Amino acid sequence: MKYVDEFRDPEMAKTLLKQIEALTLEIPKASKRPLQIMEVCGGHTHSIFKFGIETMLPDCIELVHGPGCPVCVLPMGRVDDCIAIAETPNMIFTTFGDAMRVPGSKKSLLQAKAEGCDIRMVYSPLDALELAKNNPDKEVSFFGLGFETTMPSTALTVLQAEADSVENFSLFCNHITIIPTIKAILDSPDLKLDGFLGPGHVSMVIGNSPYNFIANHYKRPLVVAGFEPLDVLQSIWMVLKQIKEGRHEIENQYNRIVPDDGNNIALQSIGKVFELREFFEWRGLGSIDHSGVKIRDEYAKFDSEKKFDLPSLKIADPKSCQCGEVLKGVIKPWECKVFGELCTPETPLGSLMVSSEGACAAYYQYGGALMEAKKAEAEKTAS
Amino acid sequence: MNELKNKNEETAGATPFRRGGALKADKITMAHGSGGKAMRDLIDDVFIKSFDNPAMGEMEDQARIDLRALQAEGDRLAFTTDSFVVDPLFFPGGDIGKLAIFGTVNDLAVGGAKPLYLTCSMIIEEGLEIDTLRKVVSSMREAADLSGVSIVTGDTKVVDKGACDKLFINTAGVGVIPKGTDIGAKKVKPGDKLLVNGVLGDHGAAILNARGDMSLTSPVLSDCKPLYELIENFLKAAPGTSSIRDATRGGLASAVNEIAETAGVGVLLNEDDIPLRKEVRGFCEILGLDPLYLANEGTLVAFVPAEQADDALAAMKNLEAGKEAAIIGEAVEGTSGRVIMQSSFGGKRIVDMLVGDQLPRIC
């Protein structure tokens, strides 16, 4: 398949792996403890598991699966709000597919649908707007979530709704922004990370300069990475090269997609429709300042939060859940007390078990062999 | 449903002495399930006309099958049932009627049985166009002829609008397993090769596409087809075949996981060897789906002893239903019940049972 197979060439992978291994031999600290590289974005986590990349890397490299899965970091209170909207009479509630199974405090959207709510999966917010136009006697609310990757299409949909004077469409905005969250992780006292793979598709919108503080202030390398397996390997190689040479810079591996200054038109539409919230609650990470956006007052009539009566309660994560520690790379998914027993993809307690981009679900589904090997290794070291 | 049962009547129980009725309505109403004239007309004009065969012609409340004729075919009866609720009713490459026949016929065939007789039970939502029903029934007859089976008895129920989605069909089937044929997941042992008869995921992709999820310019057709002839032929080439499964819902991944678990063996898949249409691959790439979990309706997986694998493959490739057949992996010692795939890229990953539905990823 064109534009795909060239980035999955196994021969080139072998060459890259050799070079990665050679580089690690030249990094003295790699012999003392594994080098920890965090892939911020859930899309990377998915690729890493799908292609078995972790099973190919030398043992002295450890990938830490970061907070970049918007479904995984959604707190239960927001899911409860979704269900409250969905239960409003005469409502068609629309959502991306992978939000369906996220547990709320009482139920998920999938359960609410089974109980009779009209909840539909869509592939684009524009599909939700179309539904609103085709059902003028109903209310249609779209569950907007995602980082800057999905923000522009939601913003453009709101602008389109206004241009077309659609009155029965609104947006339940849960868009979040990655930069403050990376900062929160870097400020964490138990931080051990040596470098980052930056989120390629977020960067396609925001560009590379917003990451400069990571290099300047926190002195860690970040490489904006593509999502095909060779992209991931090459980006790991680029991070290692920086470590070896004692550099900490923002580099762009994904330059076939990511322009240095991002996508100005997308940024303008985001700026027009959204503004930063004072803070936003993240599952597992708690409240992070300026980490979410809300709809500007000019577009209030499209805001589900203003249009409908929502409980908006803060629901604490289940006590047994250690999603936060997994997200920060402090523990491995299988080291969580409830992993695989009380918390499985069928009955997720923590959100990292919900989406295939969540580190726990990925380990549960794809990473069994790797996990068992690492567990055995850890036990051997302990004894 | 009991109440409805009282109101309705068995298709095979219509009286044999009357003149065949003709339907005048355009749409199914509750009257067509009420046991009166409208229902008789429906049965005569739509079902009997299409499914006509000696067993059904007798018009009793049950089909009667000659045991001696069955015994001539083998020494065990295979008996199965399946229900069909697909939406949309018609999709590229097939329709609910075809599925209802091939699905049950294939469930019999993968046990090594020769499929012989089917039942057909329909639950119809009021308001369904009678022309639609005619199309489905005529498609069932064609599929039955192609599979060498007769539909010998049936039933119709009509339910209120909203109580079902347009049309649900249940078919049950009986077949006979020839003496000496013994296929079962428990017989799979390390070293057995894993074969598929063709490309994966066409049905699942065709249905998703027909639902309007993606507008593919070159549409993928459902692979729905009968598998008995193929199985009969490759069992001759590979009589030691341990296990065959129809890789329907849950796709290849679920079928192979089920076998691995029952047999207590590991299975190693080789991604390079798995046949996939490029349209389906692209479709899955864009929607974030895994083709290993997409449904098939004419695709089987078979574990065959290594020494017979090449003959089995050649026998499959000889027939239209198997021309894209391939050996895609093998049963291995250890890692009991685990299915592991060697990815084309070089890494390895677990291929587990599907949890819930495949939900498309957002980014």
XYZ file of C-alpha atoms in Angstrom:
746
model
C 0.000 0.000 0.000
C 1.454 3.321 -1.076
C 2.538 5.736 1.698
C 2.271 2.882 4.200
C 4.514 0.024 3.121
C 7.562 2.237 2.631
C 7.342 3.044 6.349
C 7.078 -0.598 7.367
C 10.095 -2.031 5.565
C 11.513 -4.824 7.754
C 15.003 -4.579 6.201
C 15.281 -0.909 7.016
C 14.013 -1.716 10.515
C 16.892 -4.148 11.005
C 19.423 -1.513 9.953
C 17.877 1.053 12.283
C 17.789 -1.404 15.187
C 21.494 -2.103 14.715
C 22.231 1.612 14.801
C 20.053 2.055 17.887
C 21.902 -0.721 19.656
C 25.268 0.737 18.668
C 24.210 4.147 20.010
C 23.118 2.749 23.380
C 26.584 1.230 23.824
C 28.007 4.725 23.619
C 25.673 6.088 26.311
C 27.318 5.233 29.659
C 24.197 5.607 31.817
C 22.356 3.037 29.690
C 24.444 0.305 31.265
C 23.309 1.280 34.772
C 19.563 1.586 34.240
C 17.236 1.453 31.228
C 16.852 4.729 29.336
C 13.254 5.835 29.688
C 11.651 7.414 26.642
C 8.048 8.517 26.905
C 5.792 8.455 23.877
C 3.302 11.151 24.770
C 0.659 10.196 22.235
C -1.720 7.247 22.379
C -1.362 6.787 18.628
C 2.294 5.925 19.204
C 1.386 3.511 21.993
C -0.956 1.756 19.587
C 1.708 1.489 16.849
C 4.326 0.281 19.325
C 2.100 -2.599 20.385
C 0.590 -3.350 17.002
C 3.994 -3.823 15.399
C 5.682 -5.345 18.422
C 8.292 -2.553 18.508
C 9.082 -3.051 22.201
C 9.969 -6.683 21.518
C 12.571 -5.520 18.967
C 14.353 -2.874 21.043
C 17.428 -3.609 23.183
C 16.659 -4.180 26.886
C 18.329 -0.928 27.898
C 15.523 1.096 26.312
C 12.227 1.340 28.133
C 9.229 2.967 26.514
C 6.905 4.761 28.922
C 3.396 5.128 27.606
C 2.269 8.665 28.313
C -1.008 10.496 28.824
C -1.820 11.169 25.177
C -4.965 9.136 24.860
C -7.840 11.606 25.260
C -10.280 8.820 26.045
C -8.051 7.491 28.809
C -7.672 10.750 30.687
C -11.383 11.574 30.699
C -12.635 11.786 34.302
C -15.770 9.945 35.363
C -17.679 13.136 36.126
C -17.455 14.176 32.450
C -18.800 10.789 31.347
C -21.675 11.244 33.816
C -22.351 14.622 32.187
C -22.427 12.947 28.763
C -24.998 10.500 30.030
C -27.072 13.329 31.546
C -27.115 14.992 28.108
C -27.925 11.700 26.389
C -30.825 11.162 28.803
C -32.353 14.550 27.973
C -35.686 13.936 26.228
C -35.636 14.184 22.443
C -31.836 13.944 22.278
C -29.489 12.308 19.782
C -26.097 12.149 21.485
C -23.169 11.618 19.122
C -19.669 10.457 19.913
C -16.484 8.966 18.487
C -16.552 5.187 18.863
C -13.835 4.653 21.413
C -15.542 6.835 24.039
C -18.439 4.386 24.199
C -16.927 2.061 26.791
C -15.375 4.654 29.134
C -16.838 4.035 32.587
C -18.762 6.806 34.306
C -19.575 6.639 38.010
C -22.707 4.622 37.288
C -22.522 3.542 33.662
C -20.821 3.974 30.305
C -22.369 5.404 27.143
C -22.649 1.850 25.830
C -24.786 0.927 28.851
C -26.846 4.115 28.513
C -27.483 3.187 24.875
C -28.641 -0.283 25.912
C -31.037 1.397 28.357
C -32.664 3.273 25.500
C -30.723 6.524 25.008
C -30.260 7.470 21.361
C -26.454 7.452 21.211
C -24.763 7.227 17.832
C -21.170 6.745 16.790
C -19.874 9.184 14.205
C -16.543 9.559 12.451
C -16.593 13.328 12.226
C -18.347 16.177 14.051
C -19.692 17.188 10.640
C -21.690 13.927 10.624
C -23.278 15.076 13.887
C -24.134 18.450 12.334
C -25.679 16.641 9.363
C -27.787 14.573 11.778
C -28.996 17.806 13.374
C -29.992 19.200 9.987
C -31.821 15.988 9.096
C -33.637 15.836 12.437
C -34.839 19.407 13.019
C -37.313 18.263 15.691
C -34.516 16.709 17.793
C -31.562 18.082 19.734
C -28.151 16.784 18.650
C -25.154 17.056 20.955
C -21.641 16.088 19.898
C -19.128 14.808 22.435
C -16.015 16.731 21.400
C -12.843 15.239 22.764
C -9.241 14.964 21.792
C -6.153 17.137 21.732
C -5.310 19.789 19.153
C -5.566 17.043 16.515
C -9.362 16.904 16.644
C -9.952 20.475 17.889
C -9.910 22.187 14.461
C -12.599 19.935 12.987
C -14.846 20.561 15.996
C -14.210 24.308 15.794
C -15.016 24.333 12.073
C -18.220 22.388 12.758
C -19.364 25.032 15.257
C -18.568 27.753 12.707
C -20.468 25.800 10.057
C -23.452 25.350 12.411
C -23.534 29.110 12.850
C -23.187 29.810 9.138
C -26.067 27.425 8.416
C -28.136 28.741 11.376
C -28.566 25.259 12.835
C -30.219 25.740 16.214
C -30.556 22.160 17.403
C -26.822 21.351 17.372
C -24.478 21.748 20.311
C -21.043 20.625 21.417
C -20.074 19.103 24.751
C -16.513 20.326 24.756
C -13.896 18.133 26.433
C -10.962 19.122 24.282
C -7.681 19.182 26.107
C -4.270 20.509 25.364
C -1.078 18.537 25.724
C 1.552 21.119 26.658
C 0.472 21.845 30.281
C 0.226 18.133 30.865
C 3.749 17.403 29.663
C 4.828 20.212 31.983
C 2.951 18.626 34.897
C 4.695 15.320 34.205
C 8.096 17.025 34.032
C 7.397 18.713 37.378
C 6.598 15.396 39.011
C 9.189 14.673 41.749
C 9.551 10.987 40.826
C 10.403 11.784 37.204
C 12.970 9.530 35.589
C 12.353 10.226 31.906
C 15.342 10.693 29.611
C 13.520 11.914 26.524
C 10.264 12.216 24.633
C 8.638 11.199 21.393
C 6.434 14.186 20.588
C 2.884 13.760 19.268
C 3.020 14.051 15.470
C -0.562 14.941 14.730
C -0.888 17.475 17.535
C 2.284 19.081 16.205
C 0.838 19.172 12.698
C -1.593 21.737 14.157
C 0.456 23.559 16.808
C 3.923 23.297 15.241
C 7.169 22.618 17.098
C 7.903 25.803 19.032
C 5.437 25.125 21.911
C 7.784 22.340 23.046
C 10.827 24.602 23.390
C 10.495 24.803 27.190
C 11.151 21.048 27.405
C 14.559 21.520 25.834
C 15.362 24.892 27.405
C 14.012 24.569 30.913
C 13.814 20.841 31.598
C 16.807 19.960 29.425
C 15.251 16.890 27.842
C 15.291 15.967 24.135
C 11.995 15.695 22.273
C 11.556 14.353 18.750
C 8.221 14.953 17.026
C 7.455 11.519 15.612
C 5.318 9.937 12.914
C 3.157 6.909 13.544
C 4.439 4.211 11.236
C 6.858 1.755 12.842
C 9.928 3.083 10.996
C 8.967 6.599 12.107
C 8.944 5.413 15.706
C 12.301 3.620 15.400
C 13.940 6.561 13.657
C 12.631 8.944 16.321
C 13.991 6.733 19.099
C 17.329 6.778 17.300
C 17.183 10.589 17.109
C 16.447 10.881 20.862
C 19.347 8.538 21.669
C 21.695 10.484 19.412
C 20.839 13.663 21.313
C 21.446 11.925 24.646
C 24.757 10.564 23.415
C 25.869 13.970 22.187
C 24.648 15.674 25.353
C 22.119 17.759 23.426
C 18.536 18.528 24.385
C 16.671 19.961 21.441
C 13.292 19.840 19.755
C 13.684 17.897 16.500
C 11.127 16.988 13.880
C 11.246 13.464 12.448
C 7.726 13.811 10.982
C 8.557 16.694 8.664
C 6.592 15.170 5.791
C 3.457 16.138 7.746
C 4.492 18.619 10.446
C 5.462 22.150 9.380
C 7.619 23.943 11.969
C 4.997 26.600 12.650
C 1.962 24.304 12.470
C -1.232 24.917 10.574
C -2.230 28.532 10.800
C -5.763 28.111 9.452
C -6.487 25.347 11.959
C -5.051 27.441 14.789
C -7.179 30.415 13.759
C -10.380 28.368 13.825
C -9.459 26.985 17.259
C -8.770 30.506 18.534
C -12.026 31.797 17.149
C -14.261 29.218 18.829
C -12.369 28.115 21.941
C -10.621 29.705 24.894
C -8.534 28.142 27.676
C -10.290 26.925 30.803
C -8.731 27.908 34.105
C -8.182 24.237 34.823
C -9.384 20.860 33.622
C -9.662 17.610 35.514
C -7.633 14.672 34.125
C -8.258 11.137 35.120
C -5.307 9.812 37.070
C -3.438 13.133 36.973
C -5.889 15.400 38.783
C -6.589 19.030 37.954
C -4.102 20.699 35.622
C -4.168 24.466 35.045
C -5.024 25.664 31.530
C -5.111 22.129 30.200
C -8.555 22.252 28.588
C -10.554 24.564 26.365
C -14.172 25.724 26.444
C -16.447 27.395 23.925
C -16.202 31.185 23.804
C -19.252 33.214 24.900
C -19.941 34.296 21.309
C -20.817 30.688 20.514
C -22.612 29.924 23.799
C -25.739 28.766 21.996
C -23.742 25.812 20.682
C -22.433 24.897 24.131
C -24.062 21.769 25.582
C -22.770 22.753 29.023
C -24.868 25.938 28.889
C -27.794 24.484 26.958
C -28.525 21.533 29.248
C -28.682 21.003 32.959
C -25.602 18.965 33.891
C -24.616 17.496 37.248
C -20.932 18.503 36.655
C -19.823 16.604 39.726
C -16.235 15.806 40.471
C -16.008 12.056 40.938
C -12.843 10.697 42.496
C -11.030 7.928 40.625
C -11.528 4.495 42.188
C -9.014 4.188 45.049
C -7.597 0.919 43.788
C -6.741 2.468 40.413
C -3.141 3.469 39.762
C -3.701 5.003 36.343
C -1.889 8.172 37.396
C 1.306 6.357 38.302
C 1.168 4.353 35.079
C 0.627 7.558 33.084
C 3.682 9.167 34.652
C 5.773 6.071 34.042
C 6.295 5.484 37.776
C 4.917 1.952 37.574
C 4.333 -0.469 34.696
C 0.728 -1.362 33.838
C 1.015 -4.869 35.234
C 2.385 -3.526 38.513
C -0.993 -1.903 39.229
C -2.886 -3.721 41.995
C -5.984 -4.334 39.913
C -4.449 -4.952 36.457
C -5.900 -7.953 34.672
C -8.009 -9.073 37.602
C -10.476 -6.436 38.746
C -9.598 -4.208 35.806
C -9.852 -5.749 32.328
C -10.948 -4.375 28.926
C -14.373 -5.962 29.515
C -14.857 -4.334 32.910
C -12.404 -1.426 33.006
C -11.968 0.312 36.357
C -9.311 2.684 35.151
C -9.513 4.490 31.890
C -6.150 3.173 30.658
C -7.900 -0.148 30.190
C -10.652 1.312 27.996
C -9.212 2.458 24.714
C -6.867 0.385 22.592
C -4.532 3.391 22.913
C -4.472 3.072 26.687
C -1.247 1.564 27.990
C -3.029 -1.027 30.127
C -5.405 -2.228 27.405
C -2.516 -2.383 24.952
C -0.490 -4.523 27.360
C -3.498 -6.663 28.130
C -4.266 -7.291 24.471
C -0.995 -7.202 22.639
C 1.754 -7.332 25.178
C 1.192 -10.557 27.093
C 4.421 -12.244 26.068
C 6.521 -9.154 26.622
C 4.902 -8.501 29.981
C 5.528 -12.040 31.193
C 9.168 -11.825 30.128
C 9.629 -8.495 31.938
C 7.862 -9.779 35.050
C 10.129 -12.815 35.137
C 13.159 -10.568 34.691
C 12.009 -8.305 37.547
C 11.495 -11.303 39.839
C 14.932 -12.622 38.945
C 16.528 -9.274 39.787
C 14.564 -9.067 43.051
C 15.663 -12.516 44.210
C -43.673 -13.832 22.149
C -46.072 -16.506 23.430
C -48.972 -14.289 22.657
C -47.755 -13.872 19.086
C -47.226 -17.571 18.740
C -50.907 -18.104 19.536
C -51.913 -15.563 16.964
C -49.717 -16.931 14.206
C -49.575 -20.246 12.467
C -46.893 -22.590 11.231
C -46.022 -22.192 7.562
C -45.973 -25.922 7.021
C -49.387 -26.243 8.620
C -51.374 -24.494 5.913
C -54.117 -26.722 4.477
C -53.240 -28.553 1.266
C -56.686 -28.371 -0.357
C -57.060 -24.680 -1.079
C -56.083 -22.751 -4.149
C -52.834 -20.859 -3.852
C -53.443 -17.313 -2.640
C -52.006 -14.198 -4.209
C -50.772 -11.190 -2.277
C -52.235 -7.822 -3.119
C -50.657 -5.638 -0.440
C -47.353 -3.756 -0.914
C -46.294 -3.919 2.706
C -46.420 -6.411 5.543
C -49.083 -5.579 8.134
C -49.982 -7.293 11.401
C -52.691 -9.115 9.385
C -49.970 -11.105 7.625
C -49.128 -12.753 10.897
C -52.628 -13.184 12.271
C -53.402 -16.655 10.924
C -56.130 -15.463 8.566
C -56.419 -15.095 4.821
C -53.660 -12.478 4.556
C -51.193 -14.840 6.197
C -52.167 -17.734 3.973
C -51.691 -15.547 0.921
C -48.262 -14.516 2.153
C -47.208 -18.115 2.748
C -48.524 -19.317 -0.602
C -47.374 -16.457 -2.738
C -43.968 -15.840 -1.193
C -42.694 -18.896 0.664
C -44.285 -22.014 -0.854
C -43.765 -20.691 -4.365
C -40.036 -20.271 -3.780
C -39.173 -23.085 -1.398
C -41.406 -25.650 -3.108
C -40.150 -29.207 -2.502
C -41.753 -32.581 -1.631
C -41.274 -32.276 2.133
C -42.835 -28.836 2.271
C -45.525 -29.812 -0.228
C -46.991 -32.249 2.279
C -48.134 -29.271 4.331
C -47.864 -30.904 7.741
C -46.771 -29.149 10.906
C -43.382 -30.763 10.547
C -41.069 -31.966 7.803
C -40.646 -35.731 7.643
C -37.283 -37.101 6.627
C -36.550 -40.668 5.604
C -33.984 -42.110 8.002
C -32.697 -44.693 5.544
C -31.757 -41.994 3.076
C -29.855 -40.208 5.839
C -28.065 -43.378 6.925
C -26.837 -43.908 3.416
C -24.792 -40.689 3.762
C -22.982 -41.494 6.999
C -23.244 -42.522 10.622
C -23.820 -39.301 12.604
C -26.361 -36.516 12.319
C -25.028 -32.965 12.548
C -27.566 -30.395 13.743
C -27.081 -26.644 14.076
C -28.929 -23.330 14.188
C -28.108 -19.704 13.545
C -30.014 -16.408 13.515
C -29.439 -13.542 11.095
C -30.107 -9.914 11.924
C -27.774 -8.112 9.516
C -28.312 -4.430 8.739
C -28.609 -3.487 5.882
C -30.611 -6.408 4.473
C -28.852 -6.047 1.114
C -25.138 -5.330 0.810
C -22.510 -5.635 -1.919
C -22.004 -9.327 -2.587
C -25.000 -10.654 -0.674
C -28.121 -10.211 1.410
C -29.668 -11.564 4.602
C -31.256 -14.472 2.709
C -27.980 -15.746 1.292
C -26.319 -15.347 4.687
C -29.107 -17.303 6.392
C -28.510 -20.259 4.084
C -24.722 -20.178 3.773
C -24.206 -19.479 7.474
C -26.036 -22.603 8.588
C -24.769 -24.739 5.703
C -21.186 -23.748 6.571
C -21.676 -24.478 10.269
C -22.592 -28.034 9.239
C -19.856 -28.338 6.621
C -16.974 -27.319 8.897
C -17.816 -30.355 11.044
C -17.328 -32.502 7.958
C -21.097 -32.965 7.519
C -22.906 -32.952 4.217
C -25.676 -30.347 4.657
C -29.112 -31.661 3.645
C -32.152 -29.951 5.164
C -32.821 -26.484 6.520
C -35.668 -24.799 8.369
C -36.506 -21.152 7.830
C -38.119 -19.005 10.496
C -38.802 -15.353 9.818
C -39.634 -12.543 12.208
C -40.886 -9.629 10.139
C -41.381 -6.050 11.270
C -44.722 -4.648 10.103
C -44.249 -2.207 7.259
C -41.605 -4.250 5.418
C -42.064 -3.999 1.641
C -43.373 -7.289 0.284
C -41.061 -6.914 -2.714
C -38.129 -6.843 -0.309
C -39.326 -10.049 1.284
C -39.735 -11.647 -2.146
C -36.182 -10.711 -3.066
C -34.837 -12.210 0.163
C -36.824 -15.419 -0.247
C -35.782 -15.874 -3.852
C -32.168 -15.280 -2.852
C -32.558 -17.979 -0.169
C -33.846 -20.416 -2.768
C -30.891 -19.705 -5.066
C -28.446 -20.104 -2.184
C -30.106 -23.351 -1.104
C -29.839 -24.739 -4.632
C -26.196 -23.735 -4.814
C -25.546 -25.477 -1.487
C -27.493 -28.619 -2.379
C -29.968 -28.279 0.509
C -33.777 -28.090 0.730
C -35.759 -25.787 2.986
C -38.290 -28.205 4.370
C -40.249 -26.334 7.023
C -40.621 -22.847 8.383
C -42.541 -20.259 10.311
C -43.411 -16.591 10.017
C -44.205 -14.057 12.696
C -45.045 -10.410 12.221
C -44.194 -8.016 15.063
C -45.085 -4.379 15.751
C -43.023 -1.617 14.221
C -39.870 -1.239 16.276
C -40.088 -4.696 17.877
C -37.513 -5.970 15.377
C -35.424 -4.343 12.668
C -37.113 -5.048 9.298
C -36.433 -8.772 9.117
C -34.777 -11.402 11.303
C -34.242 -14.916 9.996
C -33.420 -18.099 11.863
C -32.366 -21.216 10.034
C -31.620 -24.595 11.561
C -29.982 -27.311 9.536
C -29.266 -30.990 9.590
C -26.527 -32.801 7.771
C -24.828 -36.163 7.929
C -21.195 -36.850 8.820
C -19.665 -39.639 6.720
C -18.246 -42.638 8.556
C -14.604 -42.136 9.409
C -14.663 -38.324 9.326
C -13.681 -37.001 12.744
C -12.841 -33.332 13.022
C -12.525 -31.432 16.289
C -10.492 -28.683 17.917
C -9.218 -31.098 20.577
C -7.322 -33.024 17.886
C -5.074 -30.087 16.948
C -1.451 -30.777 17.918
C 1.814 -28.847 17.725
C 3.202 -28.922 14.210
C -0.205 -28.767 12.489
C -0.294 -26.112 9.778
C -2.988 -23.435 9.746
C -4.722 -22.792 6.409
C -7.275 -20.224 5.272
C -9.192 -20.540 2.023
C -9.028 -16.882 0.988
C -8.716 -13.189 1.787
C -9.884 -12.027 5.202
C -12.401 -9.445 6.298
C -14.300 -8.848 3.049
C -17.709 -9.399 4.649
C -17.031 -7.135 7.618
C -15.659 -4.386 5.381
C -18.564 -4.742 2.912
C -21.128 -4.363 5.707
C -19.376 -1.376 7.299
C -19.094 0.227 3.889
C -22.762 -0.460 3.062
C -23.733 1.219 6.336
C -22.136 4.330 4.966
C -19.110 4.423 7.255
C -16.780 4.943 4.313
C -17.632 5.545 0.711
C -15.128 3.314 -1.028
C -14.848 3.980 -4.742
C -14.125 0.332 -5.510
C -16.549 -1.457 -3.241
C -15.513 -4.627 -1.460
C -17.965 -7.514 -1.919
C -18.978 -9.796 0.930
C -17.315 -13.184 0.650
C -20.542 -15.010 1.525
C -20.491 -18.433 -0.112
C -21.067 -22.112 0.681
C -18.021 -24.098 1.765
C -19.170 -27.710 1.591
C -17.700 -28.531 -1.814
C -14.364 -27.001 -0.812
C -14.266 -28.925 2.464
C -15.268 -32.199 0.813
C -12.416 -31.808 -1.649
C -9.690 -30.833 0.732
C -10.667 -33.508 3.246
C -9.950 -36.011 0.477
C -6.502 -34.452 0.033
C -5.902 -34.104 3.780
C -7.914 -36.800 5.574
C -5.942 -36.189 8.771
C -7.349 -32.624 9.107
C -7.695 -31.904 12.830
C -10.030 -28.944 12.981
C -12.028 -26.620 10.734
C -13.899 -23.490 11.834
C -15.984 -20.961 10.019
C -14.284 -17.615 10.763
C -17.495 -15.572 10.980
C -18.113 -13.034 13.748
C -14.916 -12.086 15.541
C -12.962 -13.026 12.422
C -9.865 -15.155 12.089
C -8.508 -14.055 15.473
C -11.509 -15.356 17.416
C -11.751 -18.651 15.501
C -8.054 -19.423 15.991
C -8.129 -18.394 19.665
C -11.075 -20.716 20.314
C -9.270 -23.641 18.721
C -5.984 -22.879 20.513
C -7.774 -22.757 23.853
C -9.666 -26.023 23.315
C -6.616 -27.829 21.975
C -4.259 -26.430 24.609
C -1.688 -25.438 21.992
C -0.102 -22.139 21.029
C -0.536 -20.747 17.551
C 2.023 -18.715 15.651
C 0.633 -16.593 12.812
C 2.812 -15.119 10.123
C 1.507 -11.691 9.104
C 3.354 -11.830 5.768
C 1.329 -14.862 4.687
C -2.141 -13.652 5.654
C -4.107 -12.907 2.466
C -5.791 -9.521 2.535
C -7.379 -7.500 -0.241
C -5.654 -4.141 -0.550
C -8.976 -2.282 -0.303
C -9.741 -4.025 3.007
C -6.269 -3.283 4.297
C -6.689 0.391 3.415
C -10.165 0.454 4.916
C -8.828 -0.938 8.190
C -5.849 1.446 8.184
C -8.113 4.463 7.844
C -10.718 3.381 10.377
C -8.227 1.944 12.872
C -9.698 -1.551 12.653
C -7.855 -4.855 12.740
C -8.700 -7.093 9.751
C -8.015 -10.179 11.866
C -11.216 -9.383 13.759
C -13.427 -8.503 10.791
C -16.261 -10.926 10.052
C -16.169 -13.355 7.140
C -19.025 -15.371 5.686
C -17.247 -17.837 3.443
C -13.836 -18.153 5.034
C -12.622 -21.107 7.016
C -9.544 -21.833 9.066
C -8.242 -25.390 9.127
C -5.490 -27.140 11.061
C -3.910 -29.855 8.949
C -0.999 -32.211 9.790
C 2.197 -30.756 8.316
C 2.735 -33.632 5.894
C -0.715 -33.125 4.326
C -0.665 -29.328 4.308
C 0.636 -28.865 0.766
C -1.939 -31.294 -0.655
C -4.710 -29.563 1.277
C -3.558 -26.199 -0.042
C -3.426 -27.476 -3.645
C -6.916 -28.978 -3.297
C -8.255 -25.651 -2.033
C -6.594 -23.617 -4.754
C -8.221 -25.857 -7.356
C -11.638 -24.468 -6.513
C -12.998 -20.962 -6.929
C -13.827 -20.767 -3.192
C -10.201 -21.484 -2.341
C -8.146 -19.902 -5.070
C -6.533 -17.440 -2.689
C -5.903 -20.063 0.001
C -2.709 -19.842 2.029
C -0.809 -21.454 4.872
C -0.666 -18.680 7.459
C 0.790 -20.266 10.556
C 1.087 -23.342 12.725
C 0.261 -24.832 16.085
C 3.221 -24.743 18.459
C 4.240 -26.255 21.811
C 3.942 -24.181 24.944
C 2.179 -20.803 25.207
C -0.971 -22.859 25.599
C -4.073 -21.166 24.241
C -2.056 -18.121 23.095
C -2.091 -16.825 19.558
C 1.023 -14.843 18.661
C 1.687 -13.071 15.393
C 5.065 -12.490 13.862
C 4.498 -9.035 12.355
C 5.796 -8.268 8.864
C 7.813 -5.495 10.468
C 9.763 -7.922 12.626
C 8.148 -7.689 16.070
C 5.760 -10.065 17.763
C 2.391 -9.444 19.285
C -0.408 -11.322 20.978
C -3.607 -11.744 18.988
C -6.256 -12.089 21.668
C -10.004 -12.639 21.613
C -11.910 -9.504 20.719
C -13.325 -7.640 23.703
C -16.733 -6.159 22.906
C -17.078 -4.558 19.498
C -14.170 -3.136 17.518
C -14.520 0.573 18.168
C -12.880 2.887 15.662
C -10.052 4.953 17.095
C -10.323 8.708 16.942
C -6.723 9.674 16.309
